PDB file of C-alpha atoms in Angstrom:
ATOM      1  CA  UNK A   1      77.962  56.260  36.007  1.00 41.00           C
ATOM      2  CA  UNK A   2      79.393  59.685  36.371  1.00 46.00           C
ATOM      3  CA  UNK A   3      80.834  61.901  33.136  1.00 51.00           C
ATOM      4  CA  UNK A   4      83.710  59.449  33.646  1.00 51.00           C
ATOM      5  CA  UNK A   5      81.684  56.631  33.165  1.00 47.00           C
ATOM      6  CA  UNK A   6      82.947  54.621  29.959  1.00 51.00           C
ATOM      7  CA  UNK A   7      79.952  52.944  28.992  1.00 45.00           C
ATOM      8  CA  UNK A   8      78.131  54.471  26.057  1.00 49.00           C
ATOM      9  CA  UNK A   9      74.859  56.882  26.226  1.00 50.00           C
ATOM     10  CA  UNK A  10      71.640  54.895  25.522  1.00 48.00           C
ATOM     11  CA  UNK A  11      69.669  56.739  22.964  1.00 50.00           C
ATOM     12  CA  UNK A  12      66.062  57.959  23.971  1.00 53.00           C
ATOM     13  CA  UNK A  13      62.865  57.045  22.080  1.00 51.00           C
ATOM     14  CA  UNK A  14      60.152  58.568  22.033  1.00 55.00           C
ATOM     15  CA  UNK A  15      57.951  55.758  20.960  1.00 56.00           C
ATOM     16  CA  UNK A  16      55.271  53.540  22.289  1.00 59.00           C
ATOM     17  CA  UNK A  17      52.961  50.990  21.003  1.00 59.00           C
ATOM     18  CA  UNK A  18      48.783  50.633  22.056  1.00 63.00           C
ATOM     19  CA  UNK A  19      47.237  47.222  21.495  1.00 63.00           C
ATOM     20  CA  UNK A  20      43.740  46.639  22.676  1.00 70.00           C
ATOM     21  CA  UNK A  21      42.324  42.696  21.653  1.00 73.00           C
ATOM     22  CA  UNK A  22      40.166  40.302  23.188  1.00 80.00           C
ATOM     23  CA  UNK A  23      41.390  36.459  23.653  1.00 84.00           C
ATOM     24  CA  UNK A  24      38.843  34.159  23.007  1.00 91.00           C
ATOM     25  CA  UNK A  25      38.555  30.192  23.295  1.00 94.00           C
ATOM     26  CA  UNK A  26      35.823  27.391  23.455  1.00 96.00           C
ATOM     27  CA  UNK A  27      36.031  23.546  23.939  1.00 96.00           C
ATOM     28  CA  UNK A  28      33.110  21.459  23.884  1.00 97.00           C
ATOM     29  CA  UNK A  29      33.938  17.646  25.398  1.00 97.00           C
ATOM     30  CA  UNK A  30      31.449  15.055  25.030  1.00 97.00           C
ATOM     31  CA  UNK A  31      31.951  11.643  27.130  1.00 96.00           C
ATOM     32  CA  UNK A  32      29.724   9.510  24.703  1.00 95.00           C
ATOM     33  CA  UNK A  33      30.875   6.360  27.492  1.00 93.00           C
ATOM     34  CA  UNK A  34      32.717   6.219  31.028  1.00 91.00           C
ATOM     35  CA  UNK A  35      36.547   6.333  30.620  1.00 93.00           C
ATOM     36  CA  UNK A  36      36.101   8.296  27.310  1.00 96.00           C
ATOM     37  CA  UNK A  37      36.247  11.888  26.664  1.00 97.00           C
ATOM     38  CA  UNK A  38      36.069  13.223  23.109  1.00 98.00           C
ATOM     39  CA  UNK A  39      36.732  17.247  22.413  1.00 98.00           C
ATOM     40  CA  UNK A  40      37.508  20.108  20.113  1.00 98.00           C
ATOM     41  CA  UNK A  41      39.198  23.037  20.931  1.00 97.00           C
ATOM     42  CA  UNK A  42      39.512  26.775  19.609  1.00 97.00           C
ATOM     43  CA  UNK A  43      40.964  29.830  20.381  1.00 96.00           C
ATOM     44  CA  UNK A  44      42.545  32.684  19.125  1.00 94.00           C
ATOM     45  CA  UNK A  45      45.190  34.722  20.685  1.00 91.00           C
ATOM     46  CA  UNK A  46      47.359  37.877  20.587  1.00 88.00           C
ATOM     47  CA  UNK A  47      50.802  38.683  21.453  1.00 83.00           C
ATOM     48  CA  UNK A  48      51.213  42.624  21.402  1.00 79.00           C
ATOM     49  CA  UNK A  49      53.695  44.143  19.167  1.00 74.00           C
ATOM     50  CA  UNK A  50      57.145  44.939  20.689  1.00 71.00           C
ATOM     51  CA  UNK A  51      59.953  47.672  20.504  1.00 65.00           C
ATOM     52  CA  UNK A  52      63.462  46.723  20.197  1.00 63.00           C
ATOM     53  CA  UNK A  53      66.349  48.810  21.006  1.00 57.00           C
ATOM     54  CA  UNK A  54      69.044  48.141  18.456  1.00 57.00           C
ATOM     55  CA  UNK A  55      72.041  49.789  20.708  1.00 52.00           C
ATOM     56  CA  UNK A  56      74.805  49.162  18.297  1.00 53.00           C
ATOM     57  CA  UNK A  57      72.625  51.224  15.522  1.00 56.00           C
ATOM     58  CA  UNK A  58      71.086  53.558  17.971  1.00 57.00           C
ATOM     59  CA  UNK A  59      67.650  52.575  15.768  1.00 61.00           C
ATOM     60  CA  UNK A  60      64.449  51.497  17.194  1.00 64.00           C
ATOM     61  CA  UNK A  61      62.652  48.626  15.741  1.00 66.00           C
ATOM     62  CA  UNK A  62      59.481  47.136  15.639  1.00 71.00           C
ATOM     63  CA  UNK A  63      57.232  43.710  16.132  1.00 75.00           C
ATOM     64  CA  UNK A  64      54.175  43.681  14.751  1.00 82.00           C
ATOM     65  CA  UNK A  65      51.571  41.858  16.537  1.00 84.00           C
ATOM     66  CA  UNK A  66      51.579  38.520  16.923  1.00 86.00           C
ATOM     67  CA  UNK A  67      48.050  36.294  15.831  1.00 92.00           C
ATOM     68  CA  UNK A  68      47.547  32.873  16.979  1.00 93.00           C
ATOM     69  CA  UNK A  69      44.618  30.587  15.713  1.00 96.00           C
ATOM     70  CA  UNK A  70      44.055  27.139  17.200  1.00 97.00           C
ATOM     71  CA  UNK A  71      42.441  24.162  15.788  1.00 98.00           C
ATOM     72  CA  UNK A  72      42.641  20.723  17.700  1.00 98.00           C
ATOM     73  CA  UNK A  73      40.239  17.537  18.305  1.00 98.00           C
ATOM     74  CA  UNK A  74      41.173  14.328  20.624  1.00 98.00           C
ATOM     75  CA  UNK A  75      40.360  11.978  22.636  1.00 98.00           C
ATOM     76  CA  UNK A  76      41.401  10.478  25.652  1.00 97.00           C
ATOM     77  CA  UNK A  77      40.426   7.002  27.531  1.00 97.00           C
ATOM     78  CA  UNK A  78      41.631   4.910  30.388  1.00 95.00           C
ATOM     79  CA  UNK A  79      40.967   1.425  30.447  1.00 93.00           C
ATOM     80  CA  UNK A  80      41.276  -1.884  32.657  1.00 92.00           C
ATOM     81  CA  UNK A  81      40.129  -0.520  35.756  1.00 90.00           C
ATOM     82  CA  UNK A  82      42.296   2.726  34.768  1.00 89.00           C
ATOM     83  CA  UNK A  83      45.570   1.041  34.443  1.00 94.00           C
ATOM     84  CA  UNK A  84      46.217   2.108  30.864  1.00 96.00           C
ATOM     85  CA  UNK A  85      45.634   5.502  29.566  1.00 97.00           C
ATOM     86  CA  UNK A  86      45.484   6.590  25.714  1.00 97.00           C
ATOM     87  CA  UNK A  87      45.717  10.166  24.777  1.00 98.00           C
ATOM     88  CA  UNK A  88      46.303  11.300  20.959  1.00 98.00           C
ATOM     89  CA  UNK A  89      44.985  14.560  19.251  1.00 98.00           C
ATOM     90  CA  UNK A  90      45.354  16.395  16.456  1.00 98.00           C
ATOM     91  CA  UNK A  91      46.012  20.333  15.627  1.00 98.00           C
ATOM     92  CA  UNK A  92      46.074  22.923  13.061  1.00 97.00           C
ATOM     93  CA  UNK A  93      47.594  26.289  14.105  1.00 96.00           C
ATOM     94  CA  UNK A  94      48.194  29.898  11.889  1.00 95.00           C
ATOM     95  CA  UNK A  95      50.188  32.535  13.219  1.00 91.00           C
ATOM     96  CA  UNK A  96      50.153  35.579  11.511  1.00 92.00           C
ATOM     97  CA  UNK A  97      53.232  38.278  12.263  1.00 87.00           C
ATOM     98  CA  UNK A  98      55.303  35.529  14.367  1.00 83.00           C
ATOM     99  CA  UNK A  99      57.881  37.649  16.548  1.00 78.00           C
ATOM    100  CA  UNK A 100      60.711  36.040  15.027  1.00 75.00           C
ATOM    101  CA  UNK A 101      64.114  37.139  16.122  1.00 70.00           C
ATOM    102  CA  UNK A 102      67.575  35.690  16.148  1.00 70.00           C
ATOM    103  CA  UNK A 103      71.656  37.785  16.457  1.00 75.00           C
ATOM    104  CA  UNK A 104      73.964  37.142  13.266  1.00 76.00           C
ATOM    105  CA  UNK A 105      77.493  38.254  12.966  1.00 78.00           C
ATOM    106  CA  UNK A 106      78.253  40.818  10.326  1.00 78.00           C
ATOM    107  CA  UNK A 107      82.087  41.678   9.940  1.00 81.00           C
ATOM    108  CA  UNK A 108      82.776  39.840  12.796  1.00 81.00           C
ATOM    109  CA  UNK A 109      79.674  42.351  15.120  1.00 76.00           C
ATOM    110  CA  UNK A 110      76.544  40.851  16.140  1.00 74.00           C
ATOM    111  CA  UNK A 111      73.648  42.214  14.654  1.00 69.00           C
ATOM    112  CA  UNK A 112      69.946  41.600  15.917  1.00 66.00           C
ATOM    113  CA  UNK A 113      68.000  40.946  13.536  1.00 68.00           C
ATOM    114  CA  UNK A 114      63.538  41.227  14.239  1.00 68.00           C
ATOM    115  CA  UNK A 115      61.316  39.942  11.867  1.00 74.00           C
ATOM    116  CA  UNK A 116      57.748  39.341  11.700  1.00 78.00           C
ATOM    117  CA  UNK A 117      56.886  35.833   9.410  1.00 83.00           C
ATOM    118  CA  UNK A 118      53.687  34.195   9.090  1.00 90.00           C
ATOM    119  CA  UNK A 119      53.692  30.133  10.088  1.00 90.00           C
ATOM    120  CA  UNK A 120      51.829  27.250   9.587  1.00 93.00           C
ATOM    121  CA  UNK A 121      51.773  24.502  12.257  1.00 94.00           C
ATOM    122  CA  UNK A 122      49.878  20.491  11.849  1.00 96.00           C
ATOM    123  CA  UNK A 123      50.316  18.046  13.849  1.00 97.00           C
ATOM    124  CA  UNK A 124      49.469  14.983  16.314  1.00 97.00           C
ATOM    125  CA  UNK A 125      50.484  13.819  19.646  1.00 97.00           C
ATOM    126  CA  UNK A 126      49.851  10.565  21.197  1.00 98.00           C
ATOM    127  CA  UNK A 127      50.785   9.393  24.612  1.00 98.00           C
ATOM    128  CA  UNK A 128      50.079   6.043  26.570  1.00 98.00           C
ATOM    129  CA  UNK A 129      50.364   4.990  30.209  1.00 97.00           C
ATOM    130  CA  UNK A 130      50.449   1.828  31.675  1.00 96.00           C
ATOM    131  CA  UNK A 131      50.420   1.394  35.334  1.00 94.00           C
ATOM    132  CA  UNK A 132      51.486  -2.330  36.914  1.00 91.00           C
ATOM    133  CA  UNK A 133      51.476  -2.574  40.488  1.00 89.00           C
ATOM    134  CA  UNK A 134      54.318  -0.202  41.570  1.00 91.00           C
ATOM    135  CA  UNK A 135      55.640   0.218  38.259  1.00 95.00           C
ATOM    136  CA  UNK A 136      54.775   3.091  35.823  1.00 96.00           C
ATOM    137  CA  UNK A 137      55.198   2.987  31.989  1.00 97.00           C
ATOM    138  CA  UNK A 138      54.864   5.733  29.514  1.00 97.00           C
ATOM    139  CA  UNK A 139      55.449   6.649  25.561  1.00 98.00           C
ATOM    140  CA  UNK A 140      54.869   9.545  23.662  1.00 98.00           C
ATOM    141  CA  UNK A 141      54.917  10.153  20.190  1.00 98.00           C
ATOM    142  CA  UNK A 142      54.385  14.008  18.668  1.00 97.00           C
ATOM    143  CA  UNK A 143      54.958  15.074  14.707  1.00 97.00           C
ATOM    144  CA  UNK A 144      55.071  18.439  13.535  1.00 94.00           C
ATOM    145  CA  UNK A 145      54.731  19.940  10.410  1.00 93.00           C
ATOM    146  CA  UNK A 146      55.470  23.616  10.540  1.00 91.00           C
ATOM    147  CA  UNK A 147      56.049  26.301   8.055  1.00 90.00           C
ATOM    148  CA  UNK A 148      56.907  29.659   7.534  1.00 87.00           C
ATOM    149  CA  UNK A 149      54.549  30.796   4.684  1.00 85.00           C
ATOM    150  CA  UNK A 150      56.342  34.104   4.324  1.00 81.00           C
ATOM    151  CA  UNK A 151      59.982  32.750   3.607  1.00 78.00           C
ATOM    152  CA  UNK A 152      58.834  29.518   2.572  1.00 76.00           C
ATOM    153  CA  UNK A 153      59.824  25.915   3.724  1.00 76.00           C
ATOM    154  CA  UNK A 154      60.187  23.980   6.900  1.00 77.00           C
ATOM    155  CA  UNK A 155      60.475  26.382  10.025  1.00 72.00           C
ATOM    156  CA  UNK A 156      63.929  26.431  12.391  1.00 68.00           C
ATOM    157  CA  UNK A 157      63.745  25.093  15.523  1.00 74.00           C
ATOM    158  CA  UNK A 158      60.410  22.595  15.201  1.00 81.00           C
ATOM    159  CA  UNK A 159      61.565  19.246  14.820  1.00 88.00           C
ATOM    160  CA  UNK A 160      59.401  16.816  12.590  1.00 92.00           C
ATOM    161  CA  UNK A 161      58.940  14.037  15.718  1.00 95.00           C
ATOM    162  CA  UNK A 162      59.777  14.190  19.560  1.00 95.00           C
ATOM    163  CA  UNK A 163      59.341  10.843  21.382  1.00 97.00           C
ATOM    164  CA  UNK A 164      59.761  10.396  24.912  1.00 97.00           C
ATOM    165  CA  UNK A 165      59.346   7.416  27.330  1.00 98.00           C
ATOM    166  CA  UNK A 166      59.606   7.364  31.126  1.00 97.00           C
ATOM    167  CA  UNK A 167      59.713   4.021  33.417  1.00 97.00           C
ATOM    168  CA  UNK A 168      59.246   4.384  37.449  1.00 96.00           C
ATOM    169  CA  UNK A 169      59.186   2.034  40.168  1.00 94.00           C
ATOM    170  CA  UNK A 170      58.114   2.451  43.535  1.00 91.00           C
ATOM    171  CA  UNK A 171      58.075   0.966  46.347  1.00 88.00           C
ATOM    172  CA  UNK A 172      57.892   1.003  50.457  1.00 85.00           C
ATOM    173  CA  UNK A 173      61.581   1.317  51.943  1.00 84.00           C
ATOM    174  CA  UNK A 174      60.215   1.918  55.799  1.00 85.00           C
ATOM    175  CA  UNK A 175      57.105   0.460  57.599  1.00 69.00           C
TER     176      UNK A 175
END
């Protein structure tokens, strides 16, 4: 990467970001019988701000700092000698300044574009195992509500229900 060199100077910044914040969580499970387990969960989290080089503009943007609050209760059981297994729980989540970022094309360039958004997340998941000899079955069910409070309406890329299922057999091919 000589003078010759036909790739294009990358501008300098002189730029930097300090972030300084404590993570904090606590979950308190109770087993009020055997083979259940009742808890609630919360935490809090950061994700530190970010600098983004916008090379086609020769700018310098920034992220601010991302906040994460967690609310969730559930339970979970197993029952008939531990052959079936029920899981469901519920959550609440607010993150403030969600690093949002996602390329558009602009007379036919693509353009970068950084936002921070604030987002609003409910939802439940439930799952279920049942175990028969050598053959495993499973189900899960999850909805999610999510939205961005800053632009308003449902947030891209969070579908409103996942379900998933999974079968397995086993069994003894030598010995």
């Amino acid at each position: 990467y000589g003078q010759n060199s036909t790739f294009p100077a990358f501008p300098t910044y002189n730029s930097r970001i300090i972030s300084s914040y404590w993570n904090n969580s606590a979950r308190i499970t109770i087993e009020p019988r055997e083979n259940l387990r009742l808890y609630a969960l919360y935490s809090n989290g950061r994700k530190t701000g970010a600098l983004i080089n916008l090379v086609a503009s020769g700018t310098l943007a920034t992220a601010l700092p991302e906040d994460a609050t967690t609310y969730e209760i559930g339970a979970k059981t197993e029952l008939f000698d531990r052959r079936l297994m029920l899981s469901i729980a519920a959550f609440h989540q607010y993150v403030k300044n969600y690093q949002d970022s996602y390329t558009v094309r602009i007379n036919n360039n693509p353009v970068f574009i950084a936002q921070n958004t604030n987002v609003r997340t409910n939802g439940f998941d439930a799952q279920i195992g049942w175990q028969i000899s050598s053959l495993s079955l499973s189900a899960s069910a999850e909805y999610l509500d999510a939205v961005n409070k800053s632009l308003g309406g449902t947030f891209v890329r969070s579908p409103k229900w996942s379900l998933g299922g999974n079968a397995r057999y086993a069994w003894q091919m030598f010995g």
